[in-house]
CSV table of C-alpha atoms and ligand atoms in Angstrom, one decimal:
chain,number,residue,atom,x,y,z
A,1,MET,CA,5.9,6.4,-24.4
A,2,GLY,CA,9.7,4.9,-22.7
A,3,SER,CA,9.9,1.5,-21.4
A,4,LEU,CA,12.9,0.6,-18.6
A,5,ASP,CA,15.9,1.1,-18.9
A,6,ILE,CA,15.9,-1.9,-16.2
A,7,ALA,CA,20.5,-1.8,-16.3
A,8,LYS,CA,19.8,2.2,-15.2
A,9,VAL,CA,17.2,1.4,-12.8
A,10,ARG,CA,18.8,-1.2,-10.8
A,11,ALA,CA,22.7,1.4,-11.0
A,12,ALA,CA,19.9,3.7,-8.8
A,13,PHE,CA,19.8,0.9,-5.9
A,14,PRO,CA,23.1,0.0,-4.0
A,15,SER,CA,21.5,-2.8,-2.8
A,16,LEU,CA,21.0,-4.4,-5.3
A,17,ARG,CA,24.8,-4.9,-6.4
A,18,THR,CA,25.1,-7.6,-4.7
A,19,GLY,CA,22.9,-10.0,-6.6
A,20,TYR,CA,20.7,-10.9,-4.0
A,21,ILE,CA,17.0,-11.7,-5.3
A,22,TYR,CA,14.7,-9.0,-3.0
A,23,ALA,CA,10.6,-10.5,-3.2
A,24,ASP,CA,9.4,-9.0,-0.7
A,25,ASN,CA,9.2,-5.7,-1.8
A,26,ALA,CA,5.4,-5.5,-0.2
A,27,GLY,CA,7.3,-5.5,3.0
A,28,GLY,CA,9.7,-3.0,2.3
A,29,SER,CA,11.7,-1.9,-1.3
A,30,GLN,CA,15.5,-1.2,-1.6
A,31,THR,CA,16.0,2.4,-1.4
A,32,ALA,CA,17.1,4.4,-4.0
A,33,GLN,CA,20.9,6.6,-3.9
A,34,GLN,CA,19.0,9.7,-4.5
A,35,VAL,CA,17.1,9.2,-1.4
A,36,ILE,CA,20.6,7.5,0.5
A,37,ASP,CA,22.2,10.7,-0.2
A,38,ASN,CA,19.1,13.3,0.6
A,39,ILE,CA,19.1,11.6,4.3
A,40,THR,CA,23.2,11.8,4.3
A,41,HIS,CA,23.3,15.7,3.3
A,42,TYR,CA,20.6,16.6,5.9
A,43,LEU,CA,22.1,15.5,8.9
A,44,GLY,CA,26.2,16.2,7.3
A,45,ASN,CA,24.5,19.7,6.5
A,46,THR,CA,20.9,20.9,7.2
A,47,ASN,CA,20.4,18.9,11.0
A,48,VAL,CA,19.4,22.5,13.0
A,49,GLN,CA,14.8,22.8,14.1
A,50,LEU,CA,12.5,23.9,11.6
A,51,GLY,CA,11.2,27.6,11.0
A,52,ALA,CA,14.1,29.6,12.5
A,53,SER,CA,15.5,32.7,10.8
A,54,TYR,CA,19.8,31.8,10.4
A,55,SER,CA,20.4,30.9,7.4
A,56,VAL,CA,21.1,26.8,7.7
A,57,GLY,CA,17.6,27.1,9.7
A,58,VAL,CA,16.1,28.9,6.3
A,59,GLN,CA,17.8,26.2,4.3
A,60,SER,CA,16.7,23.4,6.5
A,61,THR,CA,13.1,24.5,6.2
A,62,GLN,CA,13.6,25.0,2.4
A,63,ARG,CA,13.9,21.0,2.3
A,64,VAL,CA,11.7,20.0,4.2
A,65,THR,CA,9.1,22.2,2.8
A,66,ASP,CA,10.0,19.7,-0.5
A,67,GLY,CA,9.3,16.8,1.3
A,68,SER,CA,5.8,18.3,1.2
A,69,VAL,CA,6.3,19.5,-2.4
A,70,ALA,CA,6.9,15.9,-3.3
A,71,ALA,CA,3.8,14.1,-1.2
A,72,SER,CA,1.5,16.4,-3.0
A,73,LEU,CA,2.8,15.5,-6.2
A,74,LEU,CA,2.7,11.7,-5.5
A,75,PHE,CA,-0.8,12.6,-4.1
A,76,ASN,CA,-1.7,14.5,-7.0
A,77,ALA,CA,-2.8,16.9,-4.1
A,78,ALA,CA,-4.3,20.2,-4.2
A,79,SER,CA,-2.1,22.0,-2.3
A,80,VAL,CA,0.8,21.3,0.5
A,81,ASP,CA,-1.9,22.2,2.9
A,82,GLU,CA,-3.5,19.2,2.9
A,83,VAL,CA,-0.2,16.9,3.2
A,84,GLY,CA,1.8,15.8,5.6
A,85,TYR,CA,4.2,12.9,7.6
A,86,GLY,CA,4.5,10.9,10.4
A,87,PRO,CA,6.3,7.3,11.0
A,88,SER,CA,4.0,5.4,9.5
A,89,SER,CA,1.2,4.4,8.1
A,90,THR,CA,-0.2,2.6,11.1
A,91,MET,CA,-0.4,5.3,13.2
A,92,VAL,CA,-1.5,8.1,10.9
A,93,PHE,CA,-4.2,6.2,9.8
A,94,GLU,CA,-4.6,6.2,14.2
A,95,ASN,CA,-3.8,10.5,14.4
A,96,MET,CA,-7.0,10.7,11.8
A,97,ALA,CA,-9.0,9.0,13.2
A,98,ARG,CA,-8.6,10.5,17.0
A,99,ALA,CA,-8.9,13.4,15.0
A,100,LEU,CA,-12.5,12.5,14.1
A,101,ASP,CA,-13.8,11.5,17.6
A,102,ASP,CA,-15.7,14.5,17.5
A,103,ASP,CA,-17.3,14.2,14.5
A,104,VAL,CA,-18.6,11.0,14.8
A,105,HIS,CA,-22.3,10.2,17.2
A,106,PRO,CA,-23.9,6.7,18.1
A,107,GLY,CA,-25.3,4.9,15.3
A,108,ASP,CA,-23.3,5.7,12.6
A,109,GLU,CA,-21.9,3.5,10.2
A,110,PHE,CA,-17.9,1.9,8.9
A,111,ILE,CA,-17.5,0.0,6.3
A,112,ILE,CA,-13.9,-2.1,6.2
A,113,THR,CA,-12.7,-4.9,4.9
A,114,GLY,CA,-10.4,-7.7,5.6
A,115,GLU,CA,-7.1,-5.7,3.9
A,116,HIS,CA,-4.1,-4.7,5.7
A,117,GLU,CA,-5.2,-3.6,9.4
A,118,ALA,CA,-3.7,-0.5,9.3
A,119,ASN,CA,-6.9,1.1,7.8
A,120,ASN,CA,-9.2,-1.2,10.3
A,121,GLY,CA,-8.2,-0.9,13.6
A,122,PRO,CA,-8.3,2.7,14.0
A,123,TRP,CA,-11.6,3.0,12.2
A,124,LYS,CA,-13.3,0.2,15.1
A,125,ARG,CA,-10.9,1.8,17.5
A,126,LEU,CA,-13.2,5.2,16.8
A,127,ALA,CA,-16.7,3.2,16.4
A,128,GLN,CA,-15.7,1.7,20.3
A,129,ARG,CA,-15.3,5.4,21.7
A,130,ARG,CA,-17.9,6.7,19.6
A,131,GLY,CA,-20.7,4.1,19.6
A,132,ALA,CA,-20.6,3.7,16.0
A,133,ILE,CA,-21.3,-0.1,14.2
A,134,VAL,CA,-18.4,-1.7,11.9
A,135,LYS,CA,-20.0,-3.2,8.8
A,136,TYR,CA,-17.3,-5.0,6.3
A,137,TRP,CA,-17.2,-6.1,2.9
A,138,ARG,CA,-15.7,-9.2,1.8
A,139,THR,CA,-14.6,-11.3,-0.3
A,140,VAL,CA,-15.6,-13.5,-2.5
A,141,ALA,CA,-14.4,-16.2,-4.4
A,142,VAL,CA,-14.5,-16.4,-8.7
A,143,ASP,CA,-12.6,-18.7,-9.6
A,144,GLU,CA,-15.0,-22.0,-8.6
A,145,GLY,CA,-12.1,-24.1,-9.2
A,146,ASN,CA,-10.8,-22.2,-6.2
A,147,PRO,CA,-11.9,-21.2,-3.0
A,148,TYR,CA,-9.2,-18.9,-2.8
A,149,SER,CA,-9.6,-16.6,-6.0
A,150,PHE,CA,-11.4,-14.0,-4.0
A,151,THR,CA,-11.6,-10.4,-5.1
A,152,TYR,CA,-14.6,-7.4,-4.2
A,153,LYS,CA,-17.3,-6.4,-5.7
A,154,THR,CA,-18.5,-2.6,-5.8
A,155,GLU,CA,-21.8,-4.2,-5.9
A,156,ASP,CA,-21.2,-5.5,-2.6
A,157,LEU,CA,-20.0,-2.1,-1.3
A,158,VAL,CA,-23.1,-0.5,-2.2
A,159,SER,CA,-25.2,-2.5,-0.8
A,160,LEU,CA,-23.9,-2.1,2.9
A,161,VAL,CA,-24.4,2.1,2.2
A,162,SER,CA,-27.3,3.4,4.9
A,163,PRO,CA,-28.1,6.4,5.4
A,164,LYS,CA,-26.4,5.8,8.1
A,165,THR,CA,-22.6,5.3,6.7
A,166,ARG,CA,-20.4,7.4,7.9
A,167,ILE,CA,-16.5,6.7,7.1
A,168,VAL,CA,-15.3,4.2,4.5
A,169,ALA,CA,-12.1,2.5,4.4
A,170,ILE,CA,-11.0,1.1,1.3
A,171,THR,CA,-7.9,0.1,-0.1
A,172,ALA,CA,-6.2,0.4,-3.5
A,173,CYS,CA,-4.1,-2.2,-3.7
A,174,SER,CA,-4.1,-6.0,-1.7
A,175,ASN,CA,-1.3,-6.7,-0.1
A,176,ILE,CA,-1.6,-10.1,-0.1
A,177,LEU,CA,-3.8,-10.7,-3.4
A,178,GLY,CA,-1.9,-8.3,-5.6
A,179,SER,CA,-5.2,-6.9,-6.6
A,180,ILE,CA,-5.9,-3.3,-7.7
A,181,TYR,CA,-9.3,-1.9,-6.9
A,182,PRO,CA,-10.3,0.3,-8.9
A,183,ILE,CA,-11.1,3.4,-6.6
A,184,GLN,CA,-12.5,5.5,-8.9
A,185,ASP,CA,-15.3,3.8,-10.3
A,186,ILE,CA,-15.5,2.2,-6.5
A,187,VAL,CA,-16.4,6.0,-4.4
A,188,ARG,CA,-19.0,7.2,-7.5
A,189,ALA,CA,-20.5,4.1,-7.1
A,190,LEU,CA,-20.7,4.6,-3.3
A,191,ARG,CA,-21.0,7.4,-3.3
A,192,GLN,CA,-24.2,7.7,-5.3
A,193,ARG,CA,-25.8,5.2,-3.4
A,194,ALA,CA,-25.5,7.8,-0.2
A,195,THR,CA,-27.1,10.6,-2.0
A,196,GLN,CA,-30.2,8.7,-2.7
A,197,VAL,CA,-30.8,7.0,0.6
A,198,GLY,CA,-29.4,10.3,2.3
A,199,ALA,CA,-26.5,9.7,4.0
A,200,ARG,CA,-25.5,12.7,6.0
A,201,LYS,CA,-22.1,12.5,5.4
A,202,VAL,CA,-19.8,9.7,3.9
A,203,GLU,CA,-15.5,10.4,4.1
A,204,VAL,CA,-13.5,8.0,2.5
A,205,ALA,CA,-10.5,6.7,3.4
A,206,VAL,CA,-7.5,5.0,1.0
A,207,ASP,CA,-4.9,2.7,2.3
A,208,CYS,CA,-2.5,3.0,-0.9
A,209,VAL,CA,0.5,1.2,0.8
A,210,ALA,CA,0.6,-1.9,-1.6
A,211,TYR,CA,-0.7,0.7,-4.0
A,212,ALA,CA,1.9,3.2,-4.4
A,213,PRO,CA,4.8,1.5,-5.3
A,214,HIS,CA,3.4,0.4,-8.4
A,215,ARG,CA,0.6,2.9,-10.3
A,216,ARG,CA,0.0,6.9,-9.9
A,217,ILE,CA,-2.7,7.3,-6.9
A,218,ASP,CA,-4.6,10.5,-8.2
A,219,VAL,CA,-6.8,11.8,-4.6
A,220,ARG,CA,-8.4,14.3,-6.6
A,221,GLU,CA,-10.0,11.7,-9.9
A,222,TRP,CA,-10.7,9.5,-7.0
A,223,ASP,CA,-13.1,12.2,-5.1
A,224,ILE,CA,-12.1,10.4,-1.6
A,225,ASP,CA,-11.2,12.5,1.5
A,226,TYR,CA,-8.0,10.4,2.8
A,227,CYS,CA,-4.9,8.6,2.2
A,228,VAL,CA,-1.7,7.0,3.3
A,229,PHE,CA,1.3,5.3,1.3
A,230,ALA,CA,4.6,4.3,3.4
A,231,LEU,CA,7.9,5.4,1.6
A,232,TYR,CA,9.8,2.3,2.6
A,233,LYS,CA,7.9,0.7,0.1
A,234,MET,CA,8.4,3.0,-2.7
A,235,TYR,CA,12.2,3.1,-2.4
A,236,GLY,CA,11.9,5.8,0.0
A,237,ALA,CA,13.1,5.4,4.6
A,238,HIS,CA,11.2,4.8,6.8
A,239,ASN,CA,8.2,7.0,7.1
A,240,ALA,CA,4.4,7.2,5.8
A,241,ALA,CA,2.5,10.5,4.0
A,242,PHE,CA,-0.7,11.7,4.0
A,243,TYR,CA,-3.2,13.1,2.0
A,244,ILE,CA,-7.0,14.9,4.2
A,245,ARG,CA,-8.9,16.8,1.6
A,246,ALA,CA,-9.5,20.5,2.6
A,247,THR,CA,-12.9,20.1,2.9
A,248,ALA,CA,-12.0,17.3,6.0
A,249,LEU,CA,-9.3,19.4,7.5
A,250,GLN,CA,-11.7,22.7,7.8
A,251,SER,CA,-15.0,20.8,8.9
A,252,SER,CA,-14.4,17.0,9.9
A,253,LEU,CA,-10.8,16.6,11.5
A,254,LYS,CA,-9.9,18.2,15.2
A,255,SER,CA,-6.4,19.3,15.7
A,256,ILE,CA,-4.9,16.5,18.1
A,257,VAL,CA,-1.5,18.6,18.7
A,258,HIS,CA,-0.5,21.1,21.3
A,259,ASP,CA,-4.5,23.1,22.0
A,260,PHE,CA,-2.3,26.1,21.9
A,261,LEU,CA,-1.4,25.8,18.4
A,262,ALA,CA,-4.0,27.2,15.9
A,263,VAL,CA,-3.5,24.7,12.9
A,264,ASN,CA,-5.8,24.5,10.0
A,265,SER,CA,-4.2,22.9,7.7
A,266,SER,CA,-2.5,18.7,7.6
A,267,GLN,CA,-0.3,19.8,10.6
A,268,LYS,CA,-3.7,18.9,12.8
A,269,ILE,CA,-2.3,15.8,13.1
A,270,GLN,CA,1.2,16.0,12.7
A,271,LEU,CA,2.0,15.7,16.3
A,272,GLY,CA,6.2,16.7,16.8
A,273,GLY,CA,8.5,16.9,14.3
A,274,PRO,CA,8.4,14.7,11.2
A,275,GLY,CA,11.5,13.2,10.8
A,276,TYR,CA,12.5,15.8,9.0
A,277,GLU,CA,15.4,14.4,6.7
A,278,LEU,CA,13.2,11.5,6.2
A,279,VAL,CA,10.8,13.9,4.7
A,280,HIS,CA,13.7,15.6,2.5
A,281,ALA,CA,14.1,11.7,2.0
A,282,ALA,CA,11.0,12.0,0.3
A,283,SER,CA,11.4,14.5,-2.2
A,284,GLY,CA,14.2,12.0,-3.4
A,285,VAL,CA,11.9,9.6,-4.6
A,286,VAL,CA,9.5,11.6,-7.2
A,287,SER,CA,13.6,12.6,-8.4
A,288,TYR,CA,14.2,8.4,-8.7
A,289,LEU,CA,10.6,8.5,-10.4
A,290,LEU,CA,10.8,11.2,-12.5
A,291,SER,CA,14.3,10.1,-13.7
A,292,LEU,CA,13.4,6.6,-15.4
A,293,THR,CA,11.5,8.1,-18.1
A,294,PRO,CA,12.5,11.1,-20.8
A,295,GLU,CA,9.2,12.0,-21.1
A,296,ASN,CA,10.2,13.7,-17.2
A,297,ASN,CA,6.1,13.1,-15.2
A,298,LEU,CA,4.8,10.5,-13.2
A,299,ASP,CA,2.4,9.0,-15.9
A,300,ALA,CA,4.9,8.1,-17.6
A,301,THR,CA,6.9,6.6,-15.1
A,302,PHE,CA,3.9,4.9,-13.6
A,303,THR,CA,2.9,3.5,-17.5
A,304,ALA,CA,6.9,2.0,-18.1
A,305,ILE,CA,6.3,0.0,-14.1
A,306,ALA,CA,3.5,-1.5,-15.2
A,307,GLN,CA,4.6,-2.2,-18.6
A,308,HIS,CA,7.2,-4.0,-17.0
A,309,GLU,CA,6.1,-5.8,-14.0
A,310,GLN,CA,3.1,-7.2,-16.6
A,311,SER,CA,6.5,-9.1,-18.0
A,312,LEU,CA,7.4,-10.4,-14.6
A,313,LEU,CA,3.4,-11.1,-13.6
A,314,ARG,CA,3.7,-13.1,-16.3
A,315,PRO,CA,6.1,-16.4,-16.4
A,316,LEU,CA,5.3,-16.1,-11.5
A,317,LEU,CA,1.2,-16.9,-12.7
A,318,SER,CA,1.8,-19.0,-15.5
A,319,PHE,CA,3.5,-21.9,-13.1
A,320,LEU,CA,1.6,-20.8,-10.4
A,321,THR,CA,-1.5,-22.0,-12.2
A,322,ASP,CA,-0.9,-24.6,-15.2
A,323,LYS,CA,-2.7,-27.8,-15.0
A,324,GLN,CA,0.6,-29.7,-13.1
A,325,GLN,CA,0.7,-26.9,-10.4
A,326,TYR,CA,-2.7,-27.3,-10.0
A,327,ASP,CA,-3.4,-31.6,-9.6
A,328,ARG,CA,-0.3,-30.8,-7.0
A,329,GLY,CA,-2.4,-28.7,-4.6
A,330,VAL,CA,-1.4,-25.0,-5.9
A,331,ARG,CA,-3.8,-22.5,-5.1
A,332,LEU,CA,-3.3,-19.5,-6.0
A,333,VAL,CA,-4.7,-16.4,-2.9
A,334,GLY,CA,-6.5,-13.5,-5.1
A,335,THR,CA,-6.9,-14.0,-8.9
A,336,SER,CA,-5.3,-15.5,-11.7
A,337,THR,CA,-5.6,-12.7,-14.6
A,338,ILE,CA,-2.2,-11.1,-16.5
A,339,ASP,CA,-3.6,-7.0,-16.6
A,340,LEU,CA,-2.9,-4.5,-15.3
A,341,SER,CA,-5.4,-5.1,-13.1
A,342,ARG,CA,-3.3,-6.6,-10.8
A,343,VAL,CA,0.5,-5.8,-9.6
A,344,PRO,CA,3.4,-8.6,-9.4
A,345,THR,CA,2.7,-9.4,-6.0
A,346,VAL,CA,1.0,-12.8,-5.3
A,347,SER,CA,0.6,-15.3,-2.7
A,348,PHE,CA,-0.4,-19.2,-2.8
A,349,VAL,CA,-1.3,-22.0,-0.4
A,350,VAL,CA,-0.5,-25.6,-1.0
A,351,THR,CA,-3.4,-27.5,0.0
A,352,GLY,CA,-4.4,-31.5,-1.1
A,353,ARG,CA,-3.3,-34.8,0.1
A,354,ARG,CA,0.3,-33.6,-0.2
A,355,ALA,CA,-0.2,-29.9,1.2
A,356,MET,CA,3.0,-27.6,2.1
A,357,LYS,CA,2.9,-25.5,4.9
A,358,SER,CA,4.4,-21.9,3.7
A,359,LYS,CA,6.7,-21.8,6.5
A,360,ASP,CA,8.6,-25.1,5.2
A,361,ILE,CA,7.8,-23.6,1.8
A,362,VAL,CA,9.9,-20.4,2.5
A,363,ALA,CA,12.4,-22.3,4.5
A,364,GLU,CA,13.5,-23.7,1.4
A,365,PHE,CA,14.0,-20.9,-0.6
A,366,ASP,CA,16.1,-19.4,2.6
A,367,LYS,CA,18.4,-22.4,2.0
A,368,GLU,CA,19.1,-20.8,-1.2
A,369,ARG,CA,20.2,-17.9,0.8
A,370,HIS,CA,20.0,-15.4,-2.4
A,371,ILE,CA,16.4,-15.3,-2.6
A,372,GLY,CA,14.3,-13.2,0.2
A,373,ILE,CA,10.0,-14.1,0.1
A,374,ARG,CA,8.2,-14.4,2.5
A,375,TYR,CA,5.5,-16.1,4.6
A,376,GLY,CA,2.8,-14.6,7.0
A,377,HIS,CA,-1.2,-13.6,6.7
A,378,PHE,CA,0.6,-9.8,6.3
A,379,TYR,CA,-1.5,-8.1,9.0
A,380,ALA,CA,-4.2,-8.8,6.4
A,381,TYR,CA,-5.4,-11.0,9.1
A,382,GLY,CA,-9.6,-10.4,8.4
A,383,LEU,CA,-9.1,-11.8,4.9
A,384,VAL,CA,-6.7,-14.6,6.0
A,385,VAL,CA,-8.9,-16.0,8.7
A,386,ASN,CA,-12.5,-15.7,7.1
A,387,ALA,CA,-11.2,-18.0,3.8
A,388,ALA,CA,-12.8,-20.8,4.0
A,389,PRO,CA,-11.7,-23.6,3.4
A,390,LYS,CA,-9.9,-22.2,6.3
A,391,LEU,CA,-6.4,-21.1,6.7
A,392,ASP,CA,-4.1,-20.7,9.5
A,393,PRO,CA,-3.2,-17.1,10.1
A,394,ASP,CA,0.4,-18.3,11.8
A,395,ASP,CA,1.2,-20.0,8.6
A,396,GLY,CA,-0.6,-17.7,6.5
A,397,VAL,CA,0.1,-17.5,3.2
A,398,VAL,CA,3.7,-17.2,1.1
A,399,ARG,CA,4.0,-14.5,-1.1
A,400,ILE,CA,6.3,-13.6,-3.6
A,401,SER,CA,6.1,-9.6,-4.3
A,402,LEU,CA,8.2,-8.0,-7.2
A,403,VAL,CA,8.6,-4.4,-7.9
A,404,HIS,CA,10.1,-2.8,-11.0
A,405,TYR,CA,14.1,-3.3,-10.3
A,406,ASN,CA,12.8,-7.1,-10.4
A,407,THR,CA,14.2,-8.8,-13.4
A,408,VAL,CA,12.4,-11.7,-15.8
A,409,GLU,CA,15.9,-13.7,-14.7
A,410,GLU,CA,14.8,-13.6,-11.4
A,411,VAL,CA,11.9,-14.3,-11.8
A,412,GLU,CA,12.8,-17.6,-13.6
A,413,ARG,CA,15.1,-18.6,-10.5
A,414,ILE,CA,12.5,-18.1,-8.3
A,415,VAL,CA,10.2,-20.6,-11.0
A,416,GLY,CA,13.1,-22.6,-10.8
A,417,VAL,CA,13.2,-22.8,-6.9
A,418,LEU,CA,9.1,-23.6,-6.8
A,419,ARG,CA,9.1,-26.8,-9.2
A,420,ARG,CA,11.5,-28.1,-7.0
A,421,VAL,CA,10.3,-27.4,-3.7
A,422,CYS,CA,6.1,-28.4,-5.3
A,423,ALA,CA,7.5,-31.1,-6.6
B,501,PLP,C1,-1.6,-2.8,2.7
B,501,PLP,C2,-0.8,-2.1,3.8
B,501,PLP,N1,-0.8,-1.1,4.7
B,501,PLP,C3,-0.2,-0.8,5.7
B,501,PLP,C4,0.7,-0.9,6.2
B,501,PLP,C5,1.2,-0.6,7.3
B,501,PLP,O1,2.0,0.4,6.9
B,501,PLP,P1,3.1,0.5,8.1
B,501,PLP,O2,4.4,0.3,8.3
B,501,PLP,O3,3.3,2.5,7.5
B,501,PLP,O4,2.2,1.5,8.8
B,501,PLP,C6,1.3,-2.1,5.2
B,501,PLP,C7,2.2,-2.6,6.1
B,501,PLP,O5,3.0,-3.7,5.1
B,501,PLP,C8,0.5,-2.5,4.0
B,501,PLP,O6,1.5,-3.4,3.6
C-alpha cells in the first residue's frame, strides 16, 4: 500500500499555497484544482440544457452523466440509477422524507440521534405529518473522569427496535466527536432484532457527510437504504450526493417531481436540474482521489488517507488529554482513543475553576491570523444540549478538524497556540 505524498497532495489545492492553516475542514474542505478546472471547463464550453441532440448538448449530458458515475463509485452503489445530486445534504434528506409520506403510517416509529440535524429534522417533520413516533438513540459517557466522553452503544439502539420501527436515521461519523460508527455491525444488529420482533419494514438512512472525506463509503456492504454526503466537505464544490437503494426507489418513495414525468430512478427526488457544473465537478473529486496512490483505486487512497490522519490525531489528542491539561479543566468532547475508530475532528471544552468560553479560545486563534478553527454546536444540537454537566449551545465546543492535506507541522503549531491559550 502506498502512503500519501503530502507535497503532491498539497500542490493539488491552490488555496493551500498561502500557508494558511485550514483546521475547520468539518465545516468545509478546500477545493481540489481538478474540481475547479471541471467547473470552469463546463461553464466555459458546455453550458447548455441536458438531453438535447445537438453536439454541445450531447457533450454536456455526457459530463453530467460522468458526475453520476462518480457518485456511484463514491457510494459503491450497484447502479447509477440509485444515485443523484441536490443542493445540500439537508435538502436531500428533506426530499427523501417528503417522498416517503405515503409509506409511513400512524404509530410507525423512527429512531434518530443527537447528531447533525440534517438527518433528524426531516424525520421529525415526517413523523409529525404522518402521526409517527420519534425515539432517540442517546450517547453515553465511557470515561469515568470525563462526562463528555460520549459514544453510542449499539445495544442501546437495538433495545429501541420494536415491531413498529420504520426508519432508523444514524450517522457514520460524528461531526463533533470525530468517532466513526461501525455501520455494518450496527445495521446487522438492528436488522436481526427487527426480524426477531417482527418489524414490517425497517429502512436505514445514514449521514456520511462527516465520514466521506476520511473513509470509503460502501452502501452495499453496509446494507443501508439511504445515504448522503456533501461534496464541499470532500474537496469538491457546494452540492450533495445521495444514494437510494433500488428497492426503496421502487417500493417506498413516491415521486415528488412534476407529476407528468414518469421516473423510477433517483430522479424521483431530484427537483429541477442539479447544478450541472457542480455535478461535473464531482468527477474531479474522484480523479483527485484516484491520483493519490499508485494503485489508482479508492480503497488504497482511503487507506493512505486514514494512515496519514492518524499521525495528525496523535499530537493533538495527546496534548488535550495529558494530565496537565486535565487538571487545568480541559475535557475532550468525545473519546480519547487514538486509532482508526476516529478521524482527526477533535472537540473540547475548558471547564472548572478557570473555565474558558469556547468563543474566547477561538478568538485567541483568530488573533494569530493564519489558523482557522471554530466553536459552536455545529448543528449537532441534540448532542450539545443533552450534555451533562450542561453545555451552553451558543458557546458549544471548540472544534479543530483536520483532513489529509494538513501536516504534522501544522498540528504542532495549533498545539503551540493551545498550550499558550490554556496555560
Ligand atoms: C454530519 C453532517 N451532516 C450534515 C451536514 C449538512 O450538510 P449540508 O450543508 O450539505 O446540508 C453537515 C454540515 O456541517 C454535517 O457535518
